[in-house]
């Protein structure tokens, strides 16, 4: 029997998201989420997607990631999809930070684990949880290939002129300070899917990808290769986000320390968790912000205007970086669903060949689609992202290659 299934794991500090896919047709067999790991009120929601299976939930204490993955394995086994199945080819793990070391998906061994651990200082919130998930999965299935797929990998094609900060080179190199970028699996998937939507090979297409969720990032993709992206050393740089500030004068930090008397931890919390949309108007849900705007709320309107202003700046900047743009693609929760965001982001950019058709923009669909007028010089698209499928595809391609 040929093994064609891939289990995708996204391990957070207190959660595990998972999907089981069959790579013969890229179909999903099961999806699920374990949350509040380590608490008394832990929760696992599991949904089998074969034969019309109903979702199942279990609540109660799940002590750690090992217990979480064992619980996931039990739920999968109930549907005949257990981790002991000979049809399971590999487990693919999302790893947030691969630094400059990992430019492609990589089969995990002790050397790889050590390097991911060495990168913890530049991803202190994410890499430890990713490591825990990998180690737990290896313990459960030591005979099965475990593949790390890195958020940063797609952006390693950026030229040094885009990746380096203009600070002392020796200091930067000593502390691995450079622009790494994130959401790489989404940018890779969406840029390729946009080319497919246009009926072209990715090598022929220049795309600006706008991944707009609670976390948000933009990328300039030239012929299938990333040449610039908005996030930097960490996911804090770039666009205005749900709770993150995005671009800001770094001297604000010194000002808050000297004048505001704030500690580095307090400033870190401010910029990552209390800024962006929630800092500007108290909400980070774009639907709620738009509702408040419709009611005449000035703070919500200002937050929206600042969000759009930053977004337009990046569209223009990446247009300049690419020189020629074939498409602008909106993706992720806000990008796929917020009609007013898409319309506002390109409003006034007709001189760059950008426009949206109001009727097409208003259509709700889970399929990739064009929302620009017929004959537009630059296509504007909505392309639902699929990071789990991208991780599974990269994992399966690597395991097949190794075989």
PDB file of C-alpha atoms in Angstrom, residues 101-286:
ATOM      1  CA  UNK A 101      19.698  28.124   7.912  1.00  0.00           C
ATOM      2  CA  UNK A 102      16.535  26.651   6.423  1.00  0.00           C
ATOM      3  CA  UNK A 103      15.528  27.736   2.947  1.00  0.00           C
ATOM      4  CA  UNK A 104      13.416  24.666   2.158  1.00  0.00           C
ATOM      5  CA  UNK A 105      11.315  22.097   4.043  1.00  0.00           C
ATOM      6  CA  UNK A 106      13.638  19.803   5.960  1.00  0.00           C
ATOM      7  CA  UNK A 107      13.428  16.280   7.377  1.00  0.00           C
ATOM      8  CA  UNK A 108      13.983  16.604  11.117  1.00  0.00           C
ATOM      9  CA  UNK A 109      16.985  15.038  12.803  1.00  0.00           C
ATOM     10  CA  UNK A 110      18.956  16.006  15.916  1.00  0.00           C
ATOM     11  CA  UNK A 111      20.998  18.591  14.008  1.00  0.00           C
ATOM     12  CA  UNK A 112      17.837  20.266  12.709  1.00  0.00           C
ATOM     13  CA  UNK A 113      16.308  20.283  16.194  1.00  0.00           C
ATOM     14  CA  UNK A 114      19.442  21.891  17.612  1.00  0.00           C
ATOM     15  CA  UNK A 115      19.361  24.645  14.983  1.00  0.00           C
ATOM     16  CA  UNK A 116      15.660  25.399  15.562  1.00  0.00           C
ATOM     17  CA  UNK A 117      16.477  25.614  19.269  1.00  0.00           C
ATOM     18  CA  UNK A 118      19.395  27.958  18.548  1.00  0.00           C
ATOM     19  CA  UNK A 119      16.933  30.301  16.816  1.00  0.00           C
ATOM     20  CA  UNK A 120      14.700  30.625  19.900  1.00  0.00           C
ATOM     21  CA  UNK A 121      16.089  34.108  20.791  1.00  0.00           C
ATOM     22  CA  UNK A 122      14.634  35.521  17.540  1.00  0.00           C
ATOM     23  CA  UNK A 123      11.319  33.643  17.952  1.00  0.00           C
ATOM     24  CA  UNK A 124      10.847  33.193  21.714  1.00  0.00           C
ATOM     25  CA  UNK A 125       7.057  32.819  21.526  1.00  0.00           C
ATOM     26  CA  UNK A 126       6.894  30.354  18.638  1.00  0.00           C
ATOM     27  CA  UNK A 127       9.946  28.128  18.165  1.00  0.00           C
ATOM     28  CA  UNK A 128       9.792  26.515  21.652  1.00  0.00           C
ATOM     29  CA  UNK A 129       6.197  25.407  21.036  1.00  0.00           C
ATOM     30  CA  UNK A 130       7.056  24.207  17.523  1.00  0.00           C
ATOM     31  CA  UNK A 131       9.938  22.163  18.984  1.00  0.00           C
ATOM     32  CA  UNK A 132       7.690  20.611  21.608  1.00  0.00           C
ATOM     33  CA  UNK A 133       5.267  19.478  18.913  1.00  0.00           C
ATOM     34  CA  UNK A 134       8.040  17.944  16.812  1.00  0.00           C
ATOM     35  CA  UNK A 135       9.637  16.109  19.739  1.00  0.00           C
ATOM     36  CA  UNK A 136       6.308  14.772  20.922  1.00  0.00           C
ATOM     37  CA  UNK A 137       5.365  13.532  17.442  1.00  0.00           C
ATOM     38  CA  UNK A 138       8.787  11.889  17.038  1.00  0.00           C
ATOM     39  CA  UNK A 139       8.281  10.060  20.320  1.00  0.00           C
ATOM     40  CA  UNK A 140       4.870   8.813  19.184  1.00  0.00           C
ATOM     41  CA  UNK A 141       6.067   7.724  15.720  1.00  0.00           C
ATOM     42  CA  UNK A 142       9.896   7.491  15.759  1.00  0.00           C
ATOM     43  CA  UNK A 143       9.835   5.513  12.492  1.00  0.00           C
ATOM     44  CA  UNK A 144       7.938   8.199  10.552  1.00  0.00           C
ATOM     45  CA  UNK A 145       9.573  11.121   8.714  1.00  0.00           C
ATOM     46  CA  UNK A 146       8.938  14.412  10.511  1.00  0.00           C
ATOM     47  CA  UNK A 147       9.283  17.430   8.224  1.00  0.00           C
ATOM     48  CA  UNK A 148       9.739  21.032   9.343  1.00  0.00           C
ATOM     49  CA  UNK A 149       8.206  23.643   7.016  1.00  0.00           C
ATOM     50  CA  UNK A 150       9.383  27.139   7.890  1.00  0.00           C
ATOM     51  CA  UNK A 151       7.370  30.381   7.758  1.00  0.00           C
ATOM     52  CA  UNK A 152      10.552  32.228   6.861  1.00  0.00           C
ATOM     53  CA  UNK A 153      11.776  29.945   4.060  1.00  0.00           C
ATOM     54  CA  UNK A 154       9.868  31.552   1.173  1.00  0.00           C
ATOM     55  CA  UNK A 155      11.449  34.906   1.994  1.00  0.00           C
ATOM     56  CA  UNK A 156      15.058  33.702   1.951  1.00  0.00           C
ATOM     57  CA  UNK A 157      15.221  34.615  -1.756  1.00  0.00           C
ATOM     58  CA  UNK A 158      15.149  38.318  -0.846  1.00  0.00           C
ATOM     59  CA  UNK A 159      18.290  40.150  -2.023  1.00  0.00           C
ATOM     60  CA  UNK A 160      20.582  41.524   0.655  1.00  0.00           C
ATOM     61  CA  UNK A 161      19.438  45.038  -0.272  1.00  0.00           C
ATOM     62  CA  UNK A 162      15.963  44.106   0.975  1.00  0.00           C
ATOM     63  CA  UNK A 163      16.927  41.771   3.813  1.00  0.00           C
ATOM     64  CA  UNK A 164      19.521  43.875   5.637  1.00  0.00           C
ATOM     65  CA  UNK A 165      18.838  46.706   8.035  1.00  0.00           C
ATOM     66  CA  UNK A 166      21.062  49.766   7.753  1.00  0.00           C
ATOM     67  CA  UNK A 167      22.888  49.183  11.031  1.00  0.00           C
ATOM     68  CA  UNK A 168      26.479  48.232  11.811  1.00  0.00           C
ATOM     69  CA  UNK A 169      27.177  45.030   9.883  1.00  0.00           C
ATOM     70  CA  UNK A 170      29.249  43.338  12.598  1.00  0.00           C
ATOM     71  CA  UNK A 171      26.587  43.978  15.225  1.00  0.00           C
ATOM     72  CA  UNK A 172      23.831  42.750  12.910  1.00  0.00           C
ATOM     73  CA  UNK A 173      25.700  39.563  12.034  1.00  0.00           C
ATOM     74  CA  UNK A 174      26.673  38.839  15.631  1.00  0.00           C
ATOM     75  CA  UNK A 175      23.031  38.887  16.724  1.00  0.00           C
ATOM     76  CA  UNK A 176      21.437  37.565  13.504  1.00  0.00           C
ATOM     77  CA  UNK A 177      19.572  40.849  12.971  1.00  0.00           C
ATOM     78  CA  UNK A 178      18.016  41.020   9.506  1.00  0.00           C
ATOM     79  CA  UNK A 179      14.604  40.904   7.863  1.00  0.00           C
ATOM     80  CA  UNK A 180      13.326  37.327   7.745  1.00  0.00           C
ATOM     81  CA  UNK A 181       9.611  37.745   6.959  1.00  0.00           C
ATOM     82  CA  UNK A 182       6.756  35.458   8.019  1.00  0.00           C
ATOM     83  CA  UNK A 183       3.519  33.934   6.674  1.00  0.00           C
ATOM     84  CA  UNK A 184       5.789  32.384   4.044  1.00  0.00           C
ATOM     85  CA  UNK A 185       3.654  29.313   3.368  1.00  0.00           C
ATOM     86  CA  UNK A 186       0.670  31.573   2.698  1.00  0.00           C
ATOM     87  CA  UNK A 187       2.612  33.908   0.396  1.00  0.00           C
ATOM     88  CA  UNK A 188       4.024  30.929  -1.497  1.00  0.00           C
ATOM     89  CA  UNK A 189       0.625  29.291  -1.938  1.00  0.00           C
ATOM     90  CA  UNK A 190      -1.248  32.471  -2.862  1.00  0.00           C
ATOM     91  CA  UNK A 191       1.348  33.765  -5.334  1.00  0.00           C
ATOM     92  CA  UNK A 192       1.317  30.411  -7.127  1.00  0.00           C
ATOM     93  CA  UNK A 193      -2.490  30.164  -7.048  1.00  0.00           C
ATOM     94  CA  UNK A 194      -2.758  33.707  -8.440  1.00  0.00           C
ATOM     95  CA  UNK A 195      -0.576  32.760 -11.400  1.00  0.00           C
ATOM     96  CA  UNK A 196      -2.805  29.727 -11.956  1.00  0.00           C
ATOM     97  CA  UNK A 197      -5.879  31.981 -11.838  1.00  0.00           C
ATOM     98  CA  UNK A 198      -4.307  34.095 -14.594  1.00  0.00           C
ATOM     99  CA  UNK A 199      -3.521  30.982 -16.621  1.00  0.00           C
ATOM    100  CA  UNK A 200       0.215  31.540 -16.410  1.00  0.00           C
ATOM    101  CA  UNK A 201       3.281  29.862 -14.975  1.00  0.00           C
ATOM    102  CA  UNK A 202       4.460  31.444 -11.684  1.00  0.00           C
ATOM    103  CA  UNK A 203       7.802  32.245 -13.337  1.00  0.00           C
ATOM    104  CA  UNK A 204       5.959  34.626 -15.690  1.00  0.00           C
ATOM    105  CA  UNK A 205       4.011  36.569 -13.073  1.00  0.00           C
ATOM    106  CA  UNK A 206       4.805  39.418 -10.670  1.00  0.00           C
ATOM    107  CA  UNK A 207       2.394  39.501  -7.732  1.00  0.00           C
ATOM    108  CA  UNK A 208       1.863  41.671  -4.676  1.00  0.00           C
ATOM    109  CA  UNK A 209       0.368  39.393  -2.021  1.00  0.00           C
ATOM    110  CA  UNK A 210      -1.564  40.990   0.851  1.00  0.00           C
ATOM    111  CA  UNK A 211      -2.046  38.505   3.704  1.00  0.00           C
ATOM    112  CA  UNK A 212      -4.528  40.388   5.893  1.00  0.00           C
ATOM    113  CA  UNK A 213      -5.601  38.648   9.070  1.00  0.00           C
ATOM    114  CA  UNK A 214      -5.121  39.581  12.722  1.00  0.00           C
ATOM    115  CA  UNK A 215      -1.476  39.362  11.741  1.00  0.00           C
ATOM    116  CA  UNK A 216      -0.865  41.002   8.393  1.00  0.00           C
ATOM    117  CA  UNK A 217       1.971  41.057   5.879  1.00  0.00           C
ATOM    118  CA  UNK A 218       2.672  42.002   2.294  1.00  0.00           C
ATOM    119  CA  UNK A 219       5.134  40.508  -0.158  1.00  0.00           C
ATOM    120  CA  UNK A 220       6.530  41.356  -3.570  1.00  0.00           C
ATOM    121  CA  UNK A 221       6.868  38.134  -5.590  1.00  0.00           C
ATOM    122  CA  UNK A 222       8.803  38.300  -8.843  1.00  0.00           C
ATOM    123  CA  UNK A 223       8.511  35.247 -11.065  1.00  0.00           C
ATOM    124  CA  UNK A 224       7.693  32.978  -8.132  1.00  0.00           C
ATOM    125  CA  UNK A 225      10.458  34.312  -5.865  1.00  0.00           C
ATOM    126  CA  UNK A 226       9.999  36.683  -2.957  1.00  0.00           C
ATOM    127  CA  UNK A 227      12.049  39.860  -3.401  1.00  0.00           C
ATOM    128  CA  UNK A 228      10.624  41.853  -0.475  1.00  0.00           C
ATOM    129  CA  UNK A 229       8.231  41.405   2.442  1.00  0.00           C
ATOM    130  CA  UNK A 230       6.856  43.657   5.135  1.00  0.00           C
ATOM    131  CA  UNK A 231       7.630  41.709   8.317  1.00  0.00           C
ATOM    132  CA  UNK A 232      11.193  41.784   9.552  1.00  0.00           C
ATOM    133  CA  UNK A 233      13.274  40.268  12.345  1.00  0.00           C
ATOM    134  CA  UNK A 234       9.948  39.559  14.036  1.00  0.00           C
ATOM    135  CA  UNK A 235       6.295  39.713  12.919  1.00  0.00           C
ATOM    136  CA  UNK A 236       5.993  43.220  14.422  1.00  0.00           C
ATOM    137  CA  UNK A 237       7.264  45.205  11.423  1.00  0.00           C
ATOM    138  CA  UNK A 238       5.160  46.331   8.481  1.00  0.00           C
ATOM    139  CA  UNK A 239       1.405  46.717   8.122  1.00  0.00           C
ATOM    140  CA  UNK A 240      -1.028  47.846  10.803  1.00  0.00           C
ATOM    141  CA  UNK A 241      -2.371  44.638  12.364  1.00  0.00           C
ATOM    142  CA  UNK A 242      -5.015  43.565  14.843  1.00  0.00           C
ATOM    143  CA  UNK A 243      -2.878  44.158  17.926  1.00  0.00           C
ATOM    144  CA  UNK A 244       0.582  45.005  16.489  1.00  0.00           C
ATOM    145  CA  UNK A 245       1.771  48.485  15.573  1.00  0.00           C
ATOM    146  CA  UNK A 246       3.669  47.634  12.398  1.00  0.00           C
ATOM    147  CA  UNK A 247       6.192  50.235  11.166  1.00  0.00           C
ATOM    148  CA  UNK A 248       7.188  52.852  13.716  1.00  0.00           C
ATOM    149  CA  UNK A 249      10.103  55.156  14.496  1.00  0.00           C
ATOM    150  CA  UNK A 250      12.368  53.015  16.723  1.00  0.00           C
ATOM    151  CA  UNK A 251      13.089  56.092  18.842  1.00  0.00           C
ATOM    152  CA  UNK A 252       9.548  55.798  20.222  1.00  0.00           C
ATOM    153  CA  UNK A 253      10.880  52.876  22.280  1.00  0.00           C
ATOM    154  CA  UNK A 254      13.660  54.999  23.798  1.00  0.00           C
ATOM    155  CA  UNK A 255      11.154  57.789  24.476  1.00  0.00           C
ATOM    156  CA  UNK A 256       8.828  55.400  26.307  1.00  0.00           C
ATOM    157  CA  UNK A 257      11.737  54.115  28.382  1.00  0.00           C
ATOM    158  CA  UNK A 258      13.191  57.520  29.261  1.00  0.00           C
ATOM    159  CA  UNK A 259      10.080  59.656  29.521  1.00  0.00           C
ATOM    160  CA  UNK A 260       7.363  57.081  30.131  1.00  0.00           C
ATOM    161  CA  UNK A 261       9.409  54.975  32.540  1.00  0.00           C
ATOM    162  CA  UNK A 262       8.293  51.789  30.809  1.00  0.00           C
ATOM    163  CA  UNK A 263      10.275  48.553  30.956  1.00  0.00           C
ATOM    164  CA  UNK A 264      11.267  46.584  27.868  1.00  0.00           C
ATOM    165  CA  UNK A 265       8.641  43.948  28.711  1.00  0.00           C
ATOM    166  CA  UNK A 266       5.937  46.602  29.033  1.00  0.00           C
ATOM    167  CA  UNK A 267       6.890  48.123  25.680  1.00  0.00           C
ATOM    168  CA  UNK A 268       6.979  44.674  24.088  1.00  0.00           C
ATOM    169  CA  UNK A 269       3.446  44.037  25.339  1.00  0.00           C
ATOM    170  CA  UNK A 270       2.300  47.478  24.190  1.00  0.00           C
ATOM    171  CA  UNK A 271       3.583  47.103  20.633  1.00  0.00           C
ATOM    172  CA  UNK A 272       2.603  43.464  20.125  1.00  0.00           C
ATOM    173  CA  UNK A 273      -0.659  43.148  22.056  1.00  0.00           C
ATOM    174  CA  UNK A 274      -2.092  46.613  22.697  1.00  0.00           C
ATOM    175  CA  UNK A 275      -1.393  48.446  19.448  1.00  0.00           C
ATOM    176  CA  UNK A 276      -2.631  48.245  15.861  1.00  0.00           C
ATOM    177  CA  UNK A 277      -6.404  48.368  15.469  1.00  0.00           C
ATOM    178  CA  UNK A 278      -7.113  47.455  19.078  1.00  0.00           C
ATOM    179  CA  UNK A 279      -4.857  50.234  20.300  1.00  0.00           C
ATOM    180  CA  UNK A 280      -6.406  52.770  17.951  1.00  0.00           C
ATOM    181  CA  UNK A 281     -10.079  52.042  18.579  1.00  0.00           C
ATOM    182  CA  UNK A 282     -10.426  49.191  21.080  1.00  0.00           C
ATOM    183  CA  UNK A 283     -11.456  46.575  18.493  1.00  0.00           C
ATOM    184  CA  UNK A 284      -9.351  44.277  16.327  1.00  0.00           C
ATOM    185  CA  UNK A 285     -12.269  42.649  14.486  1.00  0.00           C
ATOM    186  CA  UNK A 286     -12.719  44.391  11.139  1.00  0.00           C
TER     187      UNK A 286
END
